[in-house]
mmCIF file of C-alpha atoms in Angstrom:
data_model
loop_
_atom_site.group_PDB
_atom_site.id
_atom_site.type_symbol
_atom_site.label_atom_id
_atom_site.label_comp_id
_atom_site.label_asym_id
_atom_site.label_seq_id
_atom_site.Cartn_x
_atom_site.Cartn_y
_atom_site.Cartn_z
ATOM 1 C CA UNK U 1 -6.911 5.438 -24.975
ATOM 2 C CA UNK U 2 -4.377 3.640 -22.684
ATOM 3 C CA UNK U 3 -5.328 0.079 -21.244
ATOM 4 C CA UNK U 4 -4.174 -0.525 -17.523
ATOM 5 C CA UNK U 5 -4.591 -3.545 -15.547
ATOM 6 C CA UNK U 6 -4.162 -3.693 -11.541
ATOM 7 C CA UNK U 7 -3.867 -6.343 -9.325
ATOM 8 C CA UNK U 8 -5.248 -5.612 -6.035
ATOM 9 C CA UNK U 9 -7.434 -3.062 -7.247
ATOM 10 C CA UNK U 10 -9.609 -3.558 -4.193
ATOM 11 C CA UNK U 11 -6.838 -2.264 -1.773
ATOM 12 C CA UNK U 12 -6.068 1.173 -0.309
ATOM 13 C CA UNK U 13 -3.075 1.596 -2.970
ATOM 14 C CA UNK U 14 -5.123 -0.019 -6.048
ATOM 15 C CA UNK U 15 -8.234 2.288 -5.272
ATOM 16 C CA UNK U 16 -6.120 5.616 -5.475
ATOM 17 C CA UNK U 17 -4.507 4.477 -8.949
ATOM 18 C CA UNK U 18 -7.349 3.642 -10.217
ATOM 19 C CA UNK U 19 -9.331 6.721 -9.794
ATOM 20 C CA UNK U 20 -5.455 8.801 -10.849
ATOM 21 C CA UNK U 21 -5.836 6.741 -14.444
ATOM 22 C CA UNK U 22 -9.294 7.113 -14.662
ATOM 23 C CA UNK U 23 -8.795 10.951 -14.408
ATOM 24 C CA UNK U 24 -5.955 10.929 -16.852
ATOM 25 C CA UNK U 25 -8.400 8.911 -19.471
ATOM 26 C CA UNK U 26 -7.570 5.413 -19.150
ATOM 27 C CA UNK U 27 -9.154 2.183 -19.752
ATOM 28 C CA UNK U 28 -8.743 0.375 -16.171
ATOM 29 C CA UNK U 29 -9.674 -3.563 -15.597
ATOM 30 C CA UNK U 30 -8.948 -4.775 -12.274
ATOM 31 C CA UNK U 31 -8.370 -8.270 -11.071
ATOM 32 C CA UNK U 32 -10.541 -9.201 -7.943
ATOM 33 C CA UNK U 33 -10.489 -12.407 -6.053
ATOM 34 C CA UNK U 34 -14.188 -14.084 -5.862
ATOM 35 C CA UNK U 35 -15.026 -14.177 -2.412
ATOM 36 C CA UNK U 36 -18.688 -14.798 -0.299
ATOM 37 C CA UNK U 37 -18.855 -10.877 0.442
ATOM 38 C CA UNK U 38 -18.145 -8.333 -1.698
ATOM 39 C CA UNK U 39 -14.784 -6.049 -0.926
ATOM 40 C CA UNK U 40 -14.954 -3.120 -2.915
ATOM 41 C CA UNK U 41 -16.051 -0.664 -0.913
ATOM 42 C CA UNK U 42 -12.728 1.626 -1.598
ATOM 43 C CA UNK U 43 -14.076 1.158 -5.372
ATOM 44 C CA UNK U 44 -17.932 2.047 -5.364
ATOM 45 C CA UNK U 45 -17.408 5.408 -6.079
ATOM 46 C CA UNK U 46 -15.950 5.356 -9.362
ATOM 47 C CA UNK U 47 -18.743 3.256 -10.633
ATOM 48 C CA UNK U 48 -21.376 5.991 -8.986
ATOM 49 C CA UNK U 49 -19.372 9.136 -10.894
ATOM 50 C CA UNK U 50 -21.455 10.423 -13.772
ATOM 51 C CA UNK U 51 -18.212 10.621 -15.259
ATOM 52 C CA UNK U 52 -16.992 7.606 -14.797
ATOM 53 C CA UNK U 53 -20.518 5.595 -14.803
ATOM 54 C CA UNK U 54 -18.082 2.262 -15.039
ATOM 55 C CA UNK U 55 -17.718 2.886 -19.260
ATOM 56 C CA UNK U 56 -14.323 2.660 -18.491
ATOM 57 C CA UNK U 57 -13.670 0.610 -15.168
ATOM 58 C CA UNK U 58 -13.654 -3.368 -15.624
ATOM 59 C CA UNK U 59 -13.229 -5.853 -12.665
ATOM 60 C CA UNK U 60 -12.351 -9.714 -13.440
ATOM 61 C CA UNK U 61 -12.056 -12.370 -11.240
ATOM 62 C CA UNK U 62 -8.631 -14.152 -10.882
ATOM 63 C CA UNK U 63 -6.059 -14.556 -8.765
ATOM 64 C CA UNK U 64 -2.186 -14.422 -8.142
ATOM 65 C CA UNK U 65 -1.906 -17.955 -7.899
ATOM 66 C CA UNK U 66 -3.765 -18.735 -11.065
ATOM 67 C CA UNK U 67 -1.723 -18.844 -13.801
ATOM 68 C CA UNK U 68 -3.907 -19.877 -16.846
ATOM 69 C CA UNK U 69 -6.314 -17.060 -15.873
ATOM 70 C CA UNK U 70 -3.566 -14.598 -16.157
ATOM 71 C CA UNK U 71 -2.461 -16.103 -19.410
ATOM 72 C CA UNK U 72 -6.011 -15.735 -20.743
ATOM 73 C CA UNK U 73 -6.680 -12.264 -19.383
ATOM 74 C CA UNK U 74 -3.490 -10.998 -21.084
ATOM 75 C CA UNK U 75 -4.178 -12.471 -24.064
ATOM 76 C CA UNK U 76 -7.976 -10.830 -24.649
ATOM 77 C CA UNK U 77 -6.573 -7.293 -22.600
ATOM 78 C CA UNK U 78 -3.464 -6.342 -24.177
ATOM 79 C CA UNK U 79 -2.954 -4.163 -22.018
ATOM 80 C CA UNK U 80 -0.419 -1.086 -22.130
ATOM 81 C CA UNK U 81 0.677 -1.039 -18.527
ATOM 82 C CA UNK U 82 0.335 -3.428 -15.989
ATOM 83 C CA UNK U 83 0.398 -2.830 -11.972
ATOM 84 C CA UNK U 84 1.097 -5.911 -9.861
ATOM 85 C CA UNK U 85 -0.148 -4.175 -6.584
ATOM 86 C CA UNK U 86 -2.304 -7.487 -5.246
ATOM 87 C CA UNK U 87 -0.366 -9.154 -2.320
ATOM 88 C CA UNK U 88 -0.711 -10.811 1.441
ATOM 89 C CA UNK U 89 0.258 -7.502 2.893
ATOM 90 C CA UNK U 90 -0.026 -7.838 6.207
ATOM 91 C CA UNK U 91 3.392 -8.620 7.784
ATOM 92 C CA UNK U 92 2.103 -9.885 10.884
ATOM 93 C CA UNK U 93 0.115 -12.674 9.318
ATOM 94 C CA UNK U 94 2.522 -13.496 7.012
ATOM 95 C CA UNK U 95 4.153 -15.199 9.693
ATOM 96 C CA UNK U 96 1.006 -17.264 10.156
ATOM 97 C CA UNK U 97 0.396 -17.708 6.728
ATOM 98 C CA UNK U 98 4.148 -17.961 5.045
ATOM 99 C CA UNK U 99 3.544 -20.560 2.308
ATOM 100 C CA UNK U 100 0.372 -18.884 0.675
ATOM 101 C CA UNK U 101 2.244 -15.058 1.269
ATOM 102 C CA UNK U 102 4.983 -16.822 -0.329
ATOM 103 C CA UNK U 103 2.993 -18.228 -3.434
ATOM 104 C CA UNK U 104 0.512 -15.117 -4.122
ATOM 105 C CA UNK U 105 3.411 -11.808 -3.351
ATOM 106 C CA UNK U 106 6.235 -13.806 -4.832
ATOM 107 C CA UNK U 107 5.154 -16.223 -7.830
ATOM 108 C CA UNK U 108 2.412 -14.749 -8.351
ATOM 109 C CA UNK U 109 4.889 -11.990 -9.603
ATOM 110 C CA UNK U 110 6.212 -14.764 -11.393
ATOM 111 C CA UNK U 111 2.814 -15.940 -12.852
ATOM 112 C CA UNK U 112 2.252 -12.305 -14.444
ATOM 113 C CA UNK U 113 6.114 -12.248 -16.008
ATOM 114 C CA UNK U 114 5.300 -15.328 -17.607
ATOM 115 C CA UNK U 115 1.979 -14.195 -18.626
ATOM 116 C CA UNK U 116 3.358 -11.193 -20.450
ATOM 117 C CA UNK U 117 5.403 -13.802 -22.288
ATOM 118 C CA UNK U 118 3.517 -16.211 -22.907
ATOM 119 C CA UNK U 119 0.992 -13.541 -24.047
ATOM 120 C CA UNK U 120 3.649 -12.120 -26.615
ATOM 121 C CA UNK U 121 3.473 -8.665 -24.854
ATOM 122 C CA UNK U 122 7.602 -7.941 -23.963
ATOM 123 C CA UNK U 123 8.281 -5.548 -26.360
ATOM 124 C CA UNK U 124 3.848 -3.611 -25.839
ATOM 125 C CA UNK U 125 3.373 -3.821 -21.625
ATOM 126 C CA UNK U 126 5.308 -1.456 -19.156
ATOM 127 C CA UNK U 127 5.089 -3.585 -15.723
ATOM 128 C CA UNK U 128 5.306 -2.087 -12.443
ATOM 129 C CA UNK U 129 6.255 -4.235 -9.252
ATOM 130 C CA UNK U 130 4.508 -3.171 -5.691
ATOM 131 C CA UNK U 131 8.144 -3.763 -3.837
ATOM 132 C CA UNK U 132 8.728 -2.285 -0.354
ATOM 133 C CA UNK U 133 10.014 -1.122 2.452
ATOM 134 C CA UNK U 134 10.196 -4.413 4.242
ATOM 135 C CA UNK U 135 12.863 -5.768 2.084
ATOM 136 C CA UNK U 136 15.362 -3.753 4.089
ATOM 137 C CA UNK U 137 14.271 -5.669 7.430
ATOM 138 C CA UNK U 138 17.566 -5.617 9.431
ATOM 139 C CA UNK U 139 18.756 -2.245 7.931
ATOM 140 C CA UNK U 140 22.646 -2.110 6.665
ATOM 141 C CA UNK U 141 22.416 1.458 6.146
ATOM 142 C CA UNK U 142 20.539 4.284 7.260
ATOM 143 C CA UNK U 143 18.849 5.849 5.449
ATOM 144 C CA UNK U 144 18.190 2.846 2.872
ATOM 145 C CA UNK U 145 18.079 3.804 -0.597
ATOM 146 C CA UNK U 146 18.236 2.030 -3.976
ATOM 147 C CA UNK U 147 21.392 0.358 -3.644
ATOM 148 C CA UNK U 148 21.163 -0.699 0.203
ATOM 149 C CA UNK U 149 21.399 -4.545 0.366
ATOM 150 C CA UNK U 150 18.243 -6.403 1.485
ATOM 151 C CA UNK U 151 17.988 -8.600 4.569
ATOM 152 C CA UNK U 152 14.108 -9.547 5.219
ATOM 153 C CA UNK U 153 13.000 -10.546 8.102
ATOM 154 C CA UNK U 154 9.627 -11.921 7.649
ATOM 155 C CA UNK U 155 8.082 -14.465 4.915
ATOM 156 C CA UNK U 156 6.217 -11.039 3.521
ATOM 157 C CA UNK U 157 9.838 -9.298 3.013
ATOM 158 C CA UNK U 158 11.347 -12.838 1.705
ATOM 159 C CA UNK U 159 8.416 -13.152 -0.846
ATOM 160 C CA UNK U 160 8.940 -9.450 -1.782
ATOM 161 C CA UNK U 161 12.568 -9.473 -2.394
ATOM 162 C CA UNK U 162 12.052 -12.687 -4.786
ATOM 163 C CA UNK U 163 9.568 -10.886 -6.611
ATOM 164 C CA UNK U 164 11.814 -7.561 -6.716
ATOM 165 C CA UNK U 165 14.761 -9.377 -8.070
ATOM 166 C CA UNK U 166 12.319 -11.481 -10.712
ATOM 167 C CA UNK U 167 11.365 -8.026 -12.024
ATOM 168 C CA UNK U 168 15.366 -7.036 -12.654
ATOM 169 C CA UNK U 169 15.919 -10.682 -14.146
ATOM 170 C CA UNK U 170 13.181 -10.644 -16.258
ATOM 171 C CA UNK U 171 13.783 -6.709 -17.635
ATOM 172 C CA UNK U 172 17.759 -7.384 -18.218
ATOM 173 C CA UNK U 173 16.958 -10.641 -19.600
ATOM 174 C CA UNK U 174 13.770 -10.010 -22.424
ATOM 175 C CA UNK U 175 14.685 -6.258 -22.498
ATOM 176 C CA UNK U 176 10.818 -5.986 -20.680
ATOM 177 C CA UNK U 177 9.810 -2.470 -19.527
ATOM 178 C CA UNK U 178 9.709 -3.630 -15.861
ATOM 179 C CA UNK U 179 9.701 -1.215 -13.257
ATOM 180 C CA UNK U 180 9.855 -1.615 -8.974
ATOM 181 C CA UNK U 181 8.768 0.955 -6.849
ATOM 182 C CA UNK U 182 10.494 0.396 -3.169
ATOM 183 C CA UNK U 183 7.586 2.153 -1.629
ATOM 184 C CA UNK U 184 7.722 2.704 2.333
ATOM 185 C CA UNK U 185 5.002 2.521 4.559
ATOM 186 C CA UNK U 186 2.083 4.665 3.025
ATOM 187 C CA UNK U 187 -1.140 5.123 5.047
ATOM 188 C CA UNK U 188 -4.358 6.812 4.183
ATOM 189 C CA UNK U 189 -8.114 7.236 5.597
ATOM 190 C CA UNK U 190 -8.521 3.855 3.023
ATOM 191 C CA UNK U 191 -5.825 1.752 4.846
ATOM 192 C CA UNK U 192 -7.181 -1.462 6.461
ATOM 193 C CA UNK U 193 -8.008 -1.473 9.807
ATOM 194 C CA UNK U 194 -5.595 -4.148 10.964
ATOM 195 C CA UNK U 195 -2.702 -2.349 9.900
ATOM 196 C CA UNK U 196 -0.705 0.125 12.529
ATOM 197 C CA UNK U 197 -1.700 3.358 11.326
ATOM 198 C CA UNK U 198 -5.252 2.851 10.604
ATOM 199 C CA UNK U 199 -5.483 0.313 13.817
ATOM 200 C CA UNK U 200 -4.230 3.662 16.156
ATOM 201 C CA UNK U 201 -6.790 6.415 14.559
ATOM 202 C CA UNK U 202 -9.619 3.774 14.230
ATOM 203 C CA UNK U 203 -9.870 3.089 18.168
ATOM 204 C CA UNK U 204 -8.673 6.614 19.282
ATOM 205 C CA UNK U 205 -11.425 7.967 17.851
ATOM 206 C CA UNK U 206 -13.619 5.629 19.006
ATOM 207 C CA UNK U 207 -12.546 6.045 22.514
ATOM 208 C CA UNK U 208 -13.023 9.815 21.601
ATOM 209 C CA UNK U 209 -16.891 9.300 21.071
ATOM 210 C CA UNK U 210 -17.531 6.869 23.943
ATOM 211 C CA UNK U 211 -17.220 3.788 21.897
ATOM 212 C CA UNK U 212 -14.340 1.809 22.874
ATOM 213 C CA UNK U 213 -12.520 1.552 26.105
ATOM 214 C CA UNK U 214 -8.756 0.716 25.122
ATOM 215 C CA UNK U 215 -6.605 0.292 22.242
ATOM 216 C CA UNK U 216 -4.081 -2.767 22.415
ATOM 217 C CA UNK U 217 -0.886 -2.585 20.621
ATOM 218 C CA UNK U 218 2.475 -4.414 20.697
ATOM 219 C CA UNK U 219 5.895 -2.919 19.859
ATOM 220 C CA UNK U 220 6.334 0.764 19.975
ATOM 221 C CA UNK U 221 9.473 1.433 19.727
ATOM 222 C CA UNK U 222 9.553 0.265 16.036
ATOM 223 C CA UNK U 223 10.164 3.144 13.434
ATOM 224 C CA UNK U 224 8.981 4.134 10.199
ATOM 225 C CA UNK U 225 8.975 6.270 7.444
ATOM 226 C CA UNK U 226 5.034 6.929 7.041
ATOM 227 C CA UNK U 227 3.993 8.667 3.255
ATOM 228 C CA UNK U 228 0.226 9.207 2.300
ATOM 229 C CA UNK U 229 -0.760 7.195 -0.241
ATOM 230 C CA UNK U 230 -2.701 9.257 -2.307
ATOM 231 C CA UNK U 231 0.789 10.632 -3.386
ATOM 232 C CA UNK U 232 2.897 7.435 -3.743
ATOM 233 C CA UNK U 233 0.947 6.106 -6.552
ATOM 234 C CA UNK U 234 1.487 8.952 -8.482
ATOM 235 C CA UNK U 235 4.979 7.506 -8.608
ATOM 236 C CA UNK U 236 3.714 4.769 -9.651
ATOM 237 C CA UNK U 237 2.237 6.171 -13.118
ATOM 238 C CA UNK U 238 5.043 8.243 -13.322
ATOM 239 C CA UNK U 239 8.113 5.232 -13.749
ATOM 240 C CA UNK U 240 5.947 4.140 -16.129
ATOM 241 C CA UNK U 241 6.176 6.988 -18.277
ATOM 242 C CA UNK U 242 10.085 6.628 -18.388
ATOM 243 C CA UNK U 243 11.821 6.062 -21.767
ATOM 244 C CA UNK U 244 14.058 3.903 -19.456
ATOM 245 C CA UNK U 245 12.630 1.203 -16.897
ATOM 246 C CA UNK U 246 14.677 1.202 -13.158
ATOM 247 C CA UNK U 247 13.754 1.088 -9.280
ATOM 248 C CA UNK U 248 12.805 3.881 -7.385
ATOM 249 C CA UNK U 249 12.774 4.485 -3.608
ATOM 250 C CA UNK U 250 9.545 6.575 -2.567
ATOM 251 C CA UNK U 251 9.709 7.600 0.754
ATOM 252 C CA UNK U 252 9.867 10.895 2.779
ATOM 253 C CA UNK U 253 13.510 10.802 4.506
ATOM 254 C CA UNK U 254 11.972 11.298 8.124
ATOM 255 C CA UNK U 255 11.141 8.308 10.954
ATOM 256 C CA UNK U 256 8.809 8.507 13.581
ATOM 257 C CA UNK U 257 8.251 5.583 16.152
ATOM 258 C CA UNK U 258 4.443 3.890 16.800
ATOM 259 C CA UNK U 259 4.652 5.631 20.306
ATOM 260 C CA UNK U 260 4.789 9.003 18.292
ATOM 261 C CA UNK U 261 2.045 8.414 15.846
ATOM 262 C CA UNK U 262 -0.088 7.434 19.156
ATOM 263 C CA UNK U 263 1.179 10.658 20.615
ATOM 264 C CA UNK U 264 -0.207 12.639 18.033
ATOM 265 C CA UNK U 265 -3.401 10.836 17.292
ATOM 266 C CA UNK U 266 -4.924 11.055 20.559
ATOM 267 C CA UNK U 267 -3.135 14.687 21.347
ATOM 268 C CA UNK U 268 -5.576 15.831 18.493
ATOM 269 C CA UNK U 269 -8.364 14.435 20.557
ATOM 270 C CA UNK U 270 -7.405 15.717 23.149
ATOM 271 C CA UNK U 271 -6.862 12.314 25.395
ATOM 272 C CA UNK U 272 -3.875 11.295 27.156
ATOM 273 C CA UNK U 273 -2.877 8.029 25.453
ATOM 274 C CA UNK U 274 -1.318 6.072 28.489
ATOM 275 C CA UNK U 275 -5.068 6.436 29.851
ATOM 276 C CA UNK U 276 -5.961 3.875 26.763
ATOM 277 C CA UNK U 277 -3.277 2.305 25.078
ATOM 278 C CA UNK U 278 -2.401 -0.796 26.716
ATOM 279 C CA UNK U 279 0.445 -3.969 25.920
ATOM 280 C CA UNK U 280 -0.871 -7.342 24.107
ATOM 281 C CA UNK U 281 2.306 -9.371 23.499
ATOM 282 C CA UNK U 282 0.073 -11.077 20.886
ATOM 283 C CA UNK U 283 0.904 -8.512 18.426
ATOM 284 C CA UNK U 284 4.584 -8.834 18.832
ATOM 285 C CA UNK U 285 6.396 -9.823 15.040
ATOM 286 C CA UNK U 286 8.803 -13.449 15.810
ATOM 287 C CA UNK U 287 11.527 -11.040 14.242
ATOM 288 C CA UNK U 288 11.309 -7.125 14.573
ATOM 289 C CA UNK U 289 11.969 -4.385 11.820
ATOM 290 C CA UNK U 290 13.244 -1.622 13.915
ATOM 291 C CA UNK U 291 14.081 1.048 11.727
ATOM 292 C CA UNK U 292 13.038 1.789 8.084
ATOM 293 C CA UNK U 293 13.857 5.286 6.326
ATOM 294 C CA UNK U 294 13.925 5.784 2.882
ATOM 295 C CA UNK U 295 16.202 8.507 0.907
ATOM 296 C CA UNK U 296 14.365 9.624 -2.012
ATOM 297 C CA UNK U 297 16.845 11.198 -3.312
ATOM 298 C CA UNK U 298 16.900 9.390 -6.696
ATOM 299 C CA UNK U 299 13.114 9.989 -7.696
ATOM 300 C CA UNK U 300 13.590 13.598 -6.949
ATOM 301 C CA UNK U 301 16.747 13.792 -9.169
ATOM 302 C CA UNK U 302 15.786 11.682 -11.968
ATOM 303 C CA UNK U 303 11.572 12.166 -11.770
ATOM 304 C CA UNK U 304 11.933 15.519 -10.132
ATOM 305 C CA UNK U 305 9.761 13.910 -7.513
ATOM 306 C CA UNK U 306 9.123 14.564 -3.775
ATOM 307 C CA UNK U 307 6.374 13.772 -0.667
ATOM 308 C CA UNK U 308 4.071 16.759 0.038
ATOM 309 C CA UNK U 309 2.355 15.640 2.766
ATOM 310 C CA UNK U 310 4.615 14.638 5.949
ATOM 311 C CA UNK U 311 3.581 12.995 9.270
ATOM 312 C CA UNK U 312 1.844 15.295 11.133
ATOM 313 C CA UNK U 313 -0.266 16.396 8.431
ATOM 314 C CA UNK U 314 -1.105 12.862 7.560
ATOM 315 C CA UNK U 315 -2.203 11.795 10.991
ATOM 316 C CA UNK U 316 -4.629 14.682 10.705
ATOM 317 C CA UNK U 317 -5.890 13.664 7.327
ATOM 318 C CA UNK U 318 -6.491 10.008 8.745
ATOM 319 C CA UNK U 319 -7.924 11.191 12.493
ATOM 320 C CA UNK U 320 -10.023 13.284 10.965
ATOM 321 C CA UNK U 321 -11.989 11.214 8.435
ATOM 322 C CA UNK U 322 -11.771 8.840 11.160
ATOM 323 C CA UNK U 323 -13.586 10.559 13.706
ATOM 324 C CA UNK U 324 -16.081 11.247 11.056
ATOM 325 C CA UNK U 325 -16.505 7.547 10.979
ATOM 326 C CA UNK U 326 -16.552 7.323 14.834
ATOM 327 C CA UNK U 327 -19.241 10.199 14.999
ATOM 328 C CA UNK U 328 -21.865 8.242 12.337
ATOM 329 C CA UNK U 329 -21.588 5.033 15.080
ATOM 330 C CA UNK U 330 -21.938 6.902 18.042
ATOM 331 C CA UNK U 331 -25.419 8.299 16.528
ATOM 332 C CA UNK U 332 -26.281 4.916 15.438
ATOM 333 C CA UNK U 333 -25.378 3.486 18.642
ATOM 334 C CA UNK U 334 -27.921 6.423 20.297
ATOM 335 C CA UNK U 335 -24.450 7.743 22.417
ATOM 336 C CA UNK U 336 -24.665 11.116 23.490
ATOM 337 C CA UNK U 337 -22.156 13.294 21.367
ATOM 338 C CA UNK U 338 -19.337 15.154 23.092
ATOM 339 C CA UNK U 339 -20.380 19.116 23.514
ATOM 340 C CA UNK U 340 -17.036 19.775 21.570
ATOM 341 C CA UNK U 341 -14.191 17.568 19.094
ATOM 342 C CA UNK U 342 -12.075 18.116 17.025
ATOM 343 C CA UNK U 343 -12.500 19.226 13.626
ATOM 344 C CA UNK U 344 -15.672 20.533 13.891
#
């Protein structure tokens, strides 16, 4: 039985790998951060499966910017493969918080390299590296593949790049399985609510069943290459399995604009969006990413991979479990539910 450890198992991205390695018979431990709630609602599930019944799911607490903890963790784990997914991910906030996105998405890269040292596990662990789309910031080539040069523009895609280029150093200097994935924006019914994607369905469909009154966005001319994320961490797994370690760019090759995933989420609701959506300069970035489109064409070639689902068919999956959401509220709330919506 493999032995996989994943940082930010508690996320959208760390939720779906888990339950793809439980299915494929792994041992999984997770790192969590102790905090006064609890935050693993994307999680619960896999400890309810009769399957599962948690036998082979483990959380620990820790943290990125603990480095003896990592050390130790390592040292009692040995695990096989590691996934450094855990991260400040919002790119707004990092502005607001640059020092401590700084310490936890780019040393705490660091920490774990070291760890896996220090640990004695070069020549055991395969390590995958969450890198991204953001790197790219002020595209110098479009689309943006592998060898496109990065220029950041954001302490998020700063602190990513560092980390990215750690992972290179430290696999062409200790000959260390070390893997990044260059993932682009990747969106699911399990995204957080603060982020774009999730932010747009979440209050459409909450206008859609009486309650909310507006959604308040800023930029929407910005463009991106939107995946489902259910599907990217497959790729995940998969440069794992390599004989060879290298960086892949998962993406889908197409760009859509905010404006057009607002189009579409409300036109499957059946509302006219300029009726809602109104301007907040508070949610305007310092420095913009305009344009972000990934060519895959290296994963297909050398992983003989490629995106299933594409944009439309993902703003479907996510307005749809999302009006589910909206529906269970509006009963709570005692609204009166529309005589007809969507997806009935």
């Amino acid at each position: 039985m493999k032995k996989a450890l994943i940082t930010g198992i508690t996320g959208q991205d760390g939720s779906y790998l888990a339950e793809l390695l439980l299915a494929k018979g792994y041992e999984v431990h997770g790192v969590i951060r102790r905090a006064s709630t609890f935050n693993t609602s994307r999680i619960e599930h896999l400890y309810r499966d009769p399957h599962v019944n948690g036998v082979r799911l483990f959380l620990h607490y820790g943290d990125l910017a603990d480095s003896v903890q990592m050390v130790k963790l390592l040292y009692d784990l040995q695990p096989d493969e590691i996934y450094n997914l855990g991260a400040q991910s919002h790119v707004r906030v990092s502005f607001d918080i640059p020092e401590y996105t700084g310490d936890v998405d780019g040393l705490g890269a660091q920490r774990i390299l070291e760890a896996i040292r220090e640990a004695g596990l070069v020549k055991k662990v395969r390590y995958y590296q969450a890198s991204s789309s953001e790197m790219f910031g002020k595209v110098q080539e479009v689309p943006q593949t592998e060898t496109t040069p990065f220029w950041p523009r954001s302490p998020y895609g700063c602190a990513k790049v560092y980390a990215h280029w750690l992972t290179v150093n430290y696999r062409e200097s200790y000959n260390l399985h070390a893997s990044n994935g260059i993932l682009f924006n990747h969106e699911s019914p399990r995204r957080g609510e603060t982020f774009v994607t999730r932010k747009i369905t979440r209050a459409a469909t909450r206008i859609k069943m009486g309650l909310q009154d507006a959604l308040y966005m800023g930029n929407l001319d910005a463009k991106r290459d939107w995946g489902y994320a259910k599907e990217y961490v497959e790729m995940m797994w998969v440069m794992l399995q390599q004989e060879k370690p290298d960086d892949y760019v998962v993406a889908t090759n197409e760009t859509h604009s905010v404006k057009e995933f607002i189009e579409e989420t409300f036109g499957l609701l059946g509302l006219d969006w300029q009726k809602y959506v109104k301007y907040d300069a508070r949610y305007e970035r310092p420095a913009e990413v305009d344009l972000l489109i990934g060519n895959p064409a290296k994963a297909k070639r050398q992983l003989g991979w490629e995106p299933k689902v594409k944009f439309k068919e993902l703003v479907k999956i996510m307005t749809e479990a999302d009006l589910d959401l909206a529906k269970r509220e509006a009963q709570i709330a005692g609204l009166p539910q529309p005589s007809r919506t969507p997806f009935a």
